[in-house]
Coordinates of C-alpha atoms in Angstrom, one line a residue:
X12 CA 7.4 -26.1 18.3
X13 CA 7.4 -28.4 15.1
X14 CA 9.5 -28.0 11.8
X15 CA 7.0 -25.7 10.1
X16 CA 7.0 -23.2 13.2
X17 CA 9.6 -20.3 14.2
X18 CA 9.2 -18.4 16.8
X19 CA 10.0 -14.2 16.3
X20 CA 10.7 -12.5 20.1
X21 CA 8.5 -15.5 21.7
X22 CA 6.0 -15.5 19.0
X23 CA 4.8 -18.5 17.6
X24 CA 4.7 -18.6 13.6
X25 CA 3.5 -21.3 10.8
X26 CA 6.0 -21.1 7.7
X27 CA 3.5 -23.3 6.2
X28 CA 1.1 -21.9 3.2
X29 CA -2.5 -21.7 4.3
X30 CA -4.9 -23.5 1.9
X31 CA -8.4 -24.4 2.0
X32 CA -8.6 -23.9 5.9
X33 CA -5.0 -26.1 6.5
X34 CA -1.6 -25.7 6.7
X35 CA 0.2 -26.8 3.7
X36 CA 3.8 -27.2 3.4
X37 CA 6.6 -27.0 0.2
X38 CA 9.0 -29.2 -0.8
X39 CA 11.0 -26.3 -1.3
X40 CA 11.4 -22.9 1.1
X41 CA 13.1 -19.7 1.3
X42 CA 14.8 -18.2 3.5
X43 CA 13.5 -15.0 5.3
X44 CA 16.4 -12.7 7.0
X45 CA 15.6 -9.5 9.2
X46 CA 16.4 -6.3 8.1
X47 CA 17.4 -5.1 12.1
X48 CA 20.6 -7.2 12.0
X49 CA 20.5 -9.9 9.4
X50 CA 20.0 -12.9 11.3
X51 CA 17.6 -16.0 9.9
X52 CA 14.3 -15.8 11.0
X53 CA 13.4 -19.4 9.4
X54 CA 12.3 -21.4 6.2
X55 CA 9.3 -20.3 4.6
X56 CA 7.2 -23.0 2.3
X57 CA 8.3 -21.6 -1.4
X58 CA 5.1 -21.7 -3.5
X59 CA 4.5 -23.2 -6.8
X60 CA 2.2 -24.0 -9.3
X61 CA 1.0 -27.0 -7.8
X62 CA -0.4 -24.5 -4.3
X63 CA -1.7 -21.6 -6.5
X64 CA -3.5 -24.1 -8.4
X65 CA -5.0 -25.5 -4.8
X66 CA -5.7 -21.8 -3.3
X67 CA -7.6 -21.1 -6.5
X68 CA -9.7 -24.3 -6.4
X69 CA -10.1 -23.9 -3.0
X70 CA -11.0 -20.4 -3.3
X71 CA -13.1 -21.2 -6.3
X72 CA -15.4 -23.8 -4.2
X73 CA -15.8 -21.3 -1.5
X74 CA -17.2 -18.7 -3.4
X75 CA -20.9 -20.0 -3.7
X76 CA -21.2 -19.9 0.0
X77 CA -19.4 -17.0 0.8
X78 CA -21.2 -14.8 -1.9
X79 CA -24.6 -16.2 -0.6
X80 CA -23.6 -15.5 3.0
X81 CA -25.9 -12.4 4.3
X82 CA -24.6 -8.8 4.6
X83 CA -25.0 -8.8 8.3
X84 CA -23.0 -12.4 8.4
X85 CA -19.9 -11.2 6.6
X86 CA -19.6 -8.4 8.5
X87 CA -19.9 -9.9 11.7
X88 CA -17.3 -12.4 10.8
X89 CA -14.9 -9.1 9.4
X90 CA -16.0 -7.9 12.8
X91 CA -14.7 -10.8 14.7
X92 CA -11.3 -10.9 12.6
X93 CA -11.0 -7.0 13.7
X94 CA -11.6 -8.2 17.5
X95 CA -8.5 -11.1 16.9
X96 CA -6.2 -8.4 15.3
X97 CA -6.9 -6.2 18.7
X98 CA -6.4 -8.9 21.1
X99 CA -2.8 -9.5 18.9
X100 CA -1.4 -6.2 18.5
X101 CA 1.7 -6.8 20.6
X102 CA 2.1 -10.1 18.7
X103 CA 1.6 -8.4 15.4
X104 CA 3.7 -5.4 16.0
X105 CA 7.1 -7.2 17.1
X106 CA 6.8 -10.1 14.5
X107 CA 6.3 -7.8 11.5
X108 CA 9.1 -4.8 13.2
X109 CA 11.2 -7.7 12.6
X110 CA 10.3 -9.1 9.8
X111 CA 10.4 -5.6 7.8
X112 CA 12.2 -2.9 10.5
X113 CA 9.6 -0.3 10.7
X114 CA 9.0 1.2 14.1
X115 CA 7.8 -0.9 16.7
X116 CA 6.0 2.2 18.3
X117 CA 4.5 3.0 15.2
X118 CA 3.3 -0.6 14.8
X119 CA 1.8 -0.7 18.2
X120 CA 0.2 3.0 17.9
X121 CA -0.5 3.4 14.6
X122 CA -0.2 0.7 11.8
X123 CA -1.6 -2.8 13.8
X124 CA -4.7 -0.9 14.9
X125 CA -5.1 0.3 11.9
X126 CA -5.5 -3.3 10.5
X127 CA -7.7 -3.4 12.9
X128 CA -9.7 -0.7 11.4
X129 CA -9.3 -2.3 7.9
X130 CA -11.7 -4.7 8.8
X131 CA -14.2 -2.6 10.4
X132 CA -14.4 0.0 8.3
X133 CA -15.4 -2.1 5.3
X134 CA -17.6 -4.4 7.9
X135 CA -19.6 -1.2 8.5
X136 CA -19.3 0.3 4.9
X137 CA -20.8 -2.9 3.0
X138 CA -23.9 -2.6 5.7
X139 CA -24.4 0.9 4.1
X140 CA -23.7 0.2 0.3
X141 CA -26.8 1.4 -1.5
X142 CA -27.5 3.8 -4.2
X143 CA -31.0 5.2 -4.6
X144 CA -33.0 3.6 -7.4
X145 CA -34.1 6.1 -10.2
X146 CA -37.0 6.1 -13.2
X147 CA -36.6 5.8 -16.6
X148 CA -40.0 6.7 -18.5
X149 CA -41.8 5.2 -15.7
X150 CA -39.2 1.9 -15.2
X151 CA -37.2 1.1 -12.3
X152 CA -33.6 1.7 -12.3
X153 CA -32.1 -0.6 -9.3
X154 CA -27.7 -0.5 -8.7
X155 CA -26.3 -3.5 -6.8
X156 CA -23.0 -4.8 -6.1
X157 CA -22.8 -8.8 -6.9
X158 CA -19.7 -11.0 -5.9
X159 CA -17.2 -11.1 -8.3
X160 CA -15.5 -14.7 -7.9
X161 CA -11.6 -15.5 -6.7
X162 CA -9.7 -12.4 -6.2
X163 CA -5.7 -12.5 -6.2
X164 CA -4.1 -9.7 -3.8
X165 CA -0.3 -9.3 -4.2
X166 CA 1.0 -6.9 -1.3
X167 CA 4.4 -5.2 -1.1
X168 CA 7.0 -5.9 1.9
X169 CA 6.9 -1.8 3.5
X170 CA 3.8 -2.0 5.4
X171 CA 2.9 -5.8 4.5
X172 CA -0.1 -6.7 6.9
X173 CA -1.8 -3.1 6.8
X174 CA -1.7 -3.1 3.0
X175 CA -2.4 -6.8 2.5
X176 CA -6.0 -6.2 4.7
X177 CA -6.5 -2.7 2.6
X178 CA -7.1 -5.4 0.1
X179 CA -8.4 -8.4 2.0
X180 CA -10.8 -6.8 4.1
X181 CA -13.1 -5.2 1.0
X182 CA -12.7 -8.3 -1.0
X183 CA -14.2 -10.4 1.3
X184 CA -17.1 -7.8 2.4
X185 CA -17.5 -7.9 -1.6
X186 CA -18.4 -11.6 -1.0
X187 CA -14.8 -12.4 -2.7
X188 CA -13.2 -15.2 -1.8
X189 CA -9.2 -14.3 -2.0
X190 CA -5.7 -16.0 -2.5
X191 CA -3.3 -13.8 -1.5
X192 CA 0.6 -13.4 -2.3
X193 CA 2.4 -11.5 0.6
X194 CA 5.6 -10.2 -0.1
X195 CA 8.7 -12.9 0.0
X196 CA 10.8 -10.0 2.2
X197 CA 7.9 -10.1 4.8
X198 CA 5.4 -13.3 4.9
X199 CA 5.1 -13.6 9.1
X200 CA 2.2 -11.5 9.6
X201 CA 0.2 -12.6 6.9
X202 CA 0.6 -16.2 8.0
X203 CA -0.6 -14.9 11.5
X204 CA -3.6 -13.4 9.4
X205 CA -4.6 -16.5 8.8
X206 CA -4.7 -18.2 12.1
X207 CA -6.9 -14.8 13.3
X208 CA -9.3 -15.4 10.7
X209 CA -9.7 -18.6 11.4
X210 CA -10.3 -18.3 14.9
X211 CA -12.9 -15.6 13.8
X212 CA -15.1 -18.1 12.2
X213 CA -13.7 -17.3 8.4
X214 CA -15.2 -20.5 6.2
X215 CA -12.4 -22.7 4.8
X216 CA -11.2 -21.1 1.3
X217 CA -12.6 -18.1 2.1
X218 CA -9.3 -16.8 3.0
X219 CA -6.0 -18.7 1.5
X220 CA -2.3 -17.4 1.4
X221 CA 0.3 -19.2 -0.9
X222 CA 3.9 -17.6 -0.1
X223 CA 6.9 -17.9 -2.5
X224 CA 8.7 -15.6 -5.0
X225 CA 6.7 -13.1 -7.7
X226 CA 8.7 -14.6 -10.6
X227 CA 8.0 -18.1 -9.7
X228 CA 4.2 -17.9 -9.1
X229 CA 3.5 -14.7 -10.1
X230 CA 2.2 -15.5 -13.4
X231 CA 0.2 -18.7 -12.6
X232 CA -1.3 -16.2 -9.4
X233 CA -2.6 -14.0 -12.4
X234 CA -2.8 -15.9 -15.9
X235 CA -5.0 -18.2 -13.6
X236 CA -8.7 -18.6 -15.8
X237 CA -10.5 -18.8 -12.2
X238 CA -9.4 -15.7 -10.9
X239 CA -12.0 -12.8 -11.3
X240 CA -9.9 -9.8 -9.8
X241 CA -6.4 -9.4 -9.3
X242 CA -5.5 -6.1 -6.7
X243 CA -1.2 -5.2 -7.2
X244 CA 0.7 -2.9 -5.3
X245 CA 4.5 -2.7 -6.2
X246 CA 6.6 -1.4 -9.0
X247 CA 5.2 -0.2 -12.6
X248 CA 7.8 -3.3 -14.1
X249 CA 5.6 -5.7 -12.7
X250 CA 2.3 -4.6 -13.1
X251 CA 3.4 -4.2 -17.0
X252 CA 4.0 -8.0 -16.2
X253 CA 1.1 -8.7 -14.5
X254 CA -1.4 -6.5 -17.0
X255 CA 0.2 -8.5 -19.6
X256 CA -1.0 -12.1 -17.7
X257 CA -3.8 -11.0 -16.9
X258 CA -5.1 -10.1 -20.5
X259 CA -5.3 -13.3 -21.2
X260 CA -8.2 -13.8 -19.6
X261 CA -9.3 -10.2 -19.5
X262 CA -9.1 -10.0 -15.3
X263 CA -10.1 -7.0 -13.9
X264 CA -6.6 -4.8 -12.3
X265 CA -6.0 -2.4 -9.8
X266 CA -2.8 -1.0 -9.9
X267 CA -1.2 0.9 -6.7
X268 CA 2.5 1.7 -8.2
X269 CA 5.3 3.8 -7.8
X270 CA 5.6 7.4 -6.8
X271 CA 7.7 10.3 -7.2
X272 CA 5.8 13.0 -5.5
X273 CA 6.4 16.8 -4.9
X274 CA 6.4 18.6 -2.1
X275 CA 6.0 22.0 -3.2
X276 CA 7.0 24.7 -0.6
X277 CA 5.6 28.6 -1.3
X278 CA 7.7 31.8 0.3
X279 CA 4.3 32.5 2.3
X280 CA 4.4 28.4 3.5
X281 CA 4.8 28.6 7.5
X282 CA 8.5 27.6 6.9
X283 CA 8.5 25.8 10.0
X284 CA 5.7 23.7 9.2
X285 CA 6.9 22.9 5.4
X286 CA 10.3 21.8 7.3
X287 CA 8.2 19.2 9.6
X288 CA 6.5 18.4 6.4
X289 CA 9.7 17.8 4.7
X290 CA 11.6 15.5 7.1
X291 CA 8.3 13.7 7.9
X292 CA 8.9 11.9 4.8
X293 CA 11.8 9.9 5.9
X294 CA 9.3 7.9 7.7
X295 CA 9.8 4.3 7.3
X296 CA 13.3 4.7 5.8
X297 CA 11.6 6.5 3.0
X298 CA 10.0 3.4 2.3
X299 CA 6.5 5.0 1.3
X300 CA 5.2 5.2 -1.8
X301 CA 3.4 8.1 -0.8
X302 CA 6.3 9.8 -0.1
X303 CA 6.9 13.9 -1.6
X304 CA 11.0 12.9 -2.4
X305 CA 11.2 15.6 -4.6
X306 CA 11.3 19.4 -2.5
X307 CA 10.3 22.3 -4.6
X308 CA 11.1 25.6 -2.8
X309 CA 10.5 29.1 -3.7
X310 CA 13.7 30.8 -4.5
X311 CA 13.9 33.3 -2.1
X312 CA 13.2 30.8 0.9
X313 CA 15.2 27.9 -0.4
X314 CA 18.4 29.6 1.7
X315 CA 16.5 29.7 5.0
X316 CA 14.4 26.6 4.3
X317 CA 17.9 24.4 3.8
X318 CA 19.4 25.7 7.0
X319 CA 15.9 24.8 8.8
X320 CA 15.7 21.4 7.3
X321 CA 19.5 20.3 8.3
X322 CA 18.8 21.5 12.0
X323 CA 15.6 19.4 11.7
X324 CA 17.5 16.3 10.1
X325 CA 20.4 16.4 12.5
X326 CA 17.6 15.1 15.0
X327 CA 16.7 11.9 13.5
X328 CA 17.6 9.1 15.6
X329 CA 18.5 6.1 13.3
X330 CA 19.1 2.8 14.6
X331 CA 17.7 -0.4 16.3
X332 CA 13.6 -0.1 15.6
X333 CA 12.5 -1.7 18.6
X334 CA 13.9 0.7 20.3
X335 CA 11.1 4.0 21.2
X336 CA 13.9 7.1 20.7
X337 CA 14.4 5.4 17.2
X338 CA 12.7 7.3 14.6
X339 CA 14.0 5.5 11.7
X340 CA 15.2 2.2 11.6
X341 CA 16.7 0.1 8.5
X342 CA 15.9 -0.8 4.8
X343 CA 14.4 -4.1 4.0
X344 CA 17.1 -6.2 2.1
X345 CA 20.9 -5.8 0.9
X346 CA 19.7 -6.0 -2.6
X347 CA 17.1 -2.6 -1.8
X348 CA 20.1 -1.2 -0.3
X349 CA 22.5 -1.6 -2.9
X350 CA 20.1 -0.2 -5.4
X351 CA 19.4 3.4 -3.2
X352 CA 23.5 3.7 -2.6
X353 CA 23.4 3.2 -6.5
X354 CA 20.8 5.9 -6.8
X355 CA 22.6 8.7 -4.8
X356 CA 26.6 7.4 -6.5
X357 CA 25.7 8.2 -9.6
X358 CA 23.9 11.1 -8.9
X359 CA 26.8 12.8 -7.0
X360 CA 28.9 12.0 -10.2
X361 CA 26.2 13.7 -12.0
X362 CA 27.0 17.2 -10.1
X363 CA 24.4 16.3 -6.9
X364 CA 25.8 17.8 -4.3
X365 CA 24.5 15.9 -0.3
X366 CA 23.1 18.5 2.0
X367 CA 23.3 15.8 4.6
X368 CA 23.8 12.3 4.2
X369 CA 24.8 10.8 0.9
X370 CA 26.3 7.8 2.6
X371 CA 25.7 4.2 4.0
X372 CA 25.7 3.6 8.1
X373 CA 26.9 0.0 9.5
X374 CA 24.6 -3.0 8.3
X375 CA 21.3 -2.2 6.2
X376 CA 21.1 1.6 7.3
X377 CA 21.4 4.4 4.4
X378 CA 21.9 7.6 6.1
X379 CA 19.0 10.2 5.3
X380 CA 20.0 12.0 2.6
X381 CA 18.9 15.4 0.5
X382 CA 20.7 16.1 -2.4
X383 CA 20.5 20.0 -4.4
X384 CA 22.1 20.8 -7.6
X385 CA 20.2 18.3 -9.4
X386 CA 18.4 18.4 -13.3
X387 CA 15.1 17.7 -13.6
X388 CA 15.6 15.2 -16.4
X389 CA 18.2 13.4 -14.3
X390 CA 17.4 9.7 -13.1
X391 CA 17.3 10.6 -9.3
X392 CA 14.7 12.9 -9.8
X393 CA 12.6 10.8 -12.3
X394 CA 12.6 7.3 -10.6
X395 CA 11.5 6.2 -7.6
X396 CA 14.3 5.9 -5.1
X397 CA 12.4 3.8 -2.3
X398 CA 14.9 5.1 0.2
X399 CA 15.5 7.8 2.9
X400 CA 16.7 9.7 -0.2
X401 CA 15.1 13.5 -1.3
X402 CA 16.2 16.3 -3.6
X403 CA 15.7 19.6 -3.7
X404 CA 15.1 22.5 -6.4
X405 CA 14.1 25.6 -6.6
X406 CA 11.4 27.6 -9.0
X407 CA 10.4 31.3 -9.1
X408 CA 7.0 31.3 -10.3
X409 CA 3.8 29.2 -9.7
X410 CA 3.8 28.4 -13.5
X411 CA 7.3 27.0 -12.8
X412 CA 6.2 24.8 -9.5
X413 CA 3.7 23.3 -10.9
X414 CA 5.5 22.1 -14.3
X415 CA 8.9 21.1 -12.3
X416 CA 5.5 18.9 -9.9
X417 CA 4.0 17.3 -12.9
X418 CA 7.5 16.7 -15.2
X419 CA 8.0 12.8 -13.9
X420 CA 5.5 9.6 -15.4
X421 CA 4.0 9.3 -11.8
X422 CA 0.9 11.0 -10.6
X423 CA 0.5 9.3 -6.9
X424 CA 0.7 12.2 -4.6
X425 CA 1.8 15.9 -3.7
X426 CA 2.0 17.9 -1.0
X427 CA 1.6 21.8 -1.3
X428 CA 2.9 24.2 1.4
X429 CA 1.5 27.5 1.7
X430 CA -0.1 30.7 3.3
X431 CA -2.7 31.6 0.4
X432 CA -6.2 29.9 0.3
X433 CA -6.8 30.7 -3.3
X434 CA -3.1 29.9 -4.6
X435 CA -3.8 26.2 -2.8
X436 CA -6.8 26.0 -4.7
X437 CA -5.0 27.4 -8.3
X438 CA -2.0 24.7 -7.6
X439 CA -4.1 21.7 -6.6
X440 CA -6.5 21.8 -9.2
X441 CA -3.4 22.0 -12.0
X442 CA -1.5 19.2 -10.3
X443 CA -1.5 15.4 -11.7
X444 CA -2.0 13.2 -8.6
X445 CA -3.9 10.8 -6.8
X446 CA -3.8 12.4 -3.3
X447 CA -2.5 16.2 -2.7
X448 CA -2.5 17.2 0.8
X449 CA -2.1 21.2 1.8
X450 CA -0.3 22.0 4.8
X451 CA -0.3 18.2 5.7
X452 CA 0.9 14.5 5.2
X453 CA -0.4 11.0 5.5
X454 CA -4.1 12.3 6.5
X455 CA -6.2 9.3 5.1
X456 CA -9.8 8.7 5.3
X457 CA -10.8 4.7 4.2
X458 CA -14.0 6.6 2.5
X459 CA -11.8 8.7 -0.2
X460 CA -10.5 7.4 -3.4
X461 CA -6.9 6.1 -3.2
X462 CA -5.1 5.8 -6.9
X463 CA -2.4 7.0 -8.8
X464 CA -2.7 8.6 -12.2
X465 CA -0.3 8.1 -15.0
X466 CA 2.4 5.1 -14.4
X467 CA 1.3 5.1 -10.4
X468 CA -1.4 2.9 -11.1
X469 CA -4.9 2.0 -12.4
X470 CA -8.0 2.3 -10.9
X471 CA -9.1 3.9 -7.2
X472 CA -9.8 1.8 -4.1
X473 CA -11.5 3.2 -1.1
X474 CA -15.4 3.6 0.7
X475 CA -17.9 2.3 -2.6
X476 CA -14.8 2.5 -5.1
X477 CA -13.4 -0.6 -3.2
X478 CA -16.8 -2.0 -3.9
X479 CA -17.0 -0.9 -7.7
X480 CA -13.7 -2.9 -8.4
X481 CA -14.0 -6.2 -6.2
X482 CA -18.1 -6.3 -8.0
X483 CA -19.9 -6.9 -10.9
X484 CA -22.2 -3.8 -10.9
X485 CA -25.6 -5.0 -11.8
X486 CA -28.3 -2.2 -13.3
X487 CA -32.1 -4.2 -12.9
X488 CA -34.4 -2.4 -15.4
X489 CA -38.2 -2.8 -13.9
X490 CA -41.1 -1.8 -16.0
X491 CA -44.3 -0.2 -14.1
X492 CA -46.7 -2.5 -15.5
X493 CA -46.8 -6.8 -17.0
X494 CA -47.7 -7.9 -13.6
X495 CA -50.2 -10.7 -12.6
X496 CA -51.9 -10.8 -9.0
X497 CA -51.7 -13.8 -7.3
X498 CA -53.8 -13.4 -4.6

């Protein structure tokens, strides 16, 4: 091991930025701390001006080659980076359970291979990107997709490598070349990232990663006159921040931001399944931005449903996430902590009252919590809690459900329970959201459009949509006739 490696459960990590196709350390570092029990994990190089500028150039002097690089070739290569995430998973899985404290199970099964899949599915995607050309009065109407240039990707800490390749992956299929920020709670996976990609054959600059804090290098990341995209998932105060840098040099955005969705439960919802439905989304600590926080039951099931939901909540094992009975396992920092106990305190004083919960455990566990008696105007039901924290109301008609779904500034997602074909299609059509599932969670297809509407973001990534942003979209006009033979 040297001074810019750690090693995470026999796992060998670089703390160093990766630049240009080389390591490249800080004067400066942070300090990264697991969630599990709060011990160090190492020093992380602390970014600055001086290595966004580098990843930029570097990024900047890639993007000739990697733009002019065949179809077939960049998807081989995305191929090959899918093939190094595989032959990692283990690695992968127990370096980011640690780094964030999501479920190692759920890393191994679930999350790493979907990484995995990340890279594939856009691989495979970009080999199909067409659209059929069409006539104008006898002309030639031809679509492509051309490279845009440098593309920044900033990526949040709750699922950092999964979200950070939802980004990288079609960026790079794009012909993109990318600098991207991972999240100063969790850099260990994307620095692994880049040693995979490497190996894979990934052209220097192609790929750079410059760690350090948001408000440090945030706005150099996207004021930055090179950069030709910029991809944000996080909190609606900094993309205002970011929108705002990024004018300057009128960047393209995508915006994945907060959430405050419903789940809306019907009296002729399988009440058992709406129960599953409802304590499904203390996955991850309630660390989803996906997640339905906000329970809307029909009145004359709200009774039963409560009494179902606390036998089903009673279940949750919470503790150590490298453990497999765990099923949730801690949030990310003291300071994410402190906010959620904040949340629910002055909720209670408000008149909440906790079904269950409503309290902190020992280190950074928050017991899962549902609170009733709640307003609709009040804070806990308007802001985004990112914690293992619902509440729950109650409505009487399907003109009051689907006002109580749509009274908040988000539009990310909801979830509708019910029995009736035709009232599923009635709701979903009148609710304002990026995603509604019926009688189901999570279910997501790479092909569909992901987005939020209103204040949970700009823009929809996903299949060709993914394409749309990270290209310029070029329309070639060809007239029928002006041509010479040349033998």
């Amino acid at each position: 091991m040297t001074e810019h490696t750690l090693t995470v459960a026999g796992v060998a990590v670089d703390t160093r930025h990766w630049i240009g196709g080389e390591r490249v350390a800080s004067a400066e570092t942070f300090t990264d701390v697991s969630p599990i029990d709060g011990s160090v994990l190492g020093e992380i190089s602390r970014g600055t001006e001086v290595e966004v500028d580098a990843a930029v150039a570097a990024a900047k002097a890639a993007f000739p080659a990697w733009a002019a690089t065949s179809r077939a070739e960049r998807a081989r290569i995305l191929h090959a980076v899918a093939d190094g995430v595989e032959k990692r998973i283990e690695d992968l899985a127990i370096v980011e359970t640690t780094d964030n404290g999501a479920l190692l199970r759920s890393h191994r099964r679930g999350v790493m291979p979907r990484v995995a899949h990340n890279f594939r599915f856009f691989a495979d995607w970009l080999l199909e990107l067409d659209h059929e050309d069409f006539e104008t009065r006898g002309h030639t109407n031809h679509v492509s997709w051309d490279p845009a240039g440098p593309s920044v990707l900033i990526t949040p800490w709750n699922a950092p490598l999964m979200l950070s390749t939802w980004k990288v992956a079609p960026a790079l299929a794009a012909g993109n070349t990318v600098v991207l920020k991972p999240a100063e709670w969790t850099p260990l996976t994307a620095s692994l990232l880049a040693d995979i990609a490497a190996e894979a054959g990934l052209p220097a600059g192609v790929l750079n990663i410059v760690q350090g804090y948001g408000s440090e290098i945030g706005d150099a990341l996207t004021s930055h006159p090179d950069v030709r995209r910029i991809s944000f998932t996080g909190s609606v105060p900094t993309a205002q921040r970011i929108t705002q840098s990024a004018a300057v040099n009128l960047t393209p955005l995508s915006l994945e931001l907060g959430g405050k969705s419903p789940l809306l439960v019907f009296a002729d919802a399988d009440l058992d399944l709406a129960v599953d439905l409802a304590v499904e989304q203390y996955d991850n600590a309630g660390q989803v931005c996906l997640a339905a926080t906000r329970i809307l039951v029909e009145e004359t099931v709200a009774e039963e449903f409560t009494r179902r939901f606390a036998e089903k909540a009673a279940a949750i094992v919470q503790g150590d996430p490298r453990d497999e009975a765990t099923d949730i396992g801690p949030n990310i920092h003291e300071r994410q902590l402190e906010k959620i106990d904040g949340f629910v305190r002055r909720a209670v004083d408000a008149g909440a009252r906790a079904v269950i919960g409503g309290h902190r455990g020992e280190g950074q566990y928050y017991a899962p919590t549902l609170l009733a008696d709640v307003a609709q105007d009040s804070e806990i039901v308007q802001e985004e809690v990112f914690g293992p924290i619902l509440t729950l109301q109650t409505f009487t008609t399907e003109d009051e459900a689907v006002q109580l779904a749509n009274d908040t500034r988000f539009g990310l997602a909801a979830t509708l329970a019910t029995g009736d074909r035709e009232r599923a299609a009635r709701v979903t059509e009148r609710l304002v959201a990026g995603t509604v599932w019926v009688n189901c969670f999570f279910v997501r297809d790479l092909q569909a459009p992901f987005g939020g509407s209103r204040h949970s973001g700009v823009g929809r990534e996903g299949g060709t949509w993914s394409f749309d942003f990270y290209c310029d979209l070029k329309n070639t006009v060809t007239a029928p006739k002006g041509w010479k033979n040349h033998g």
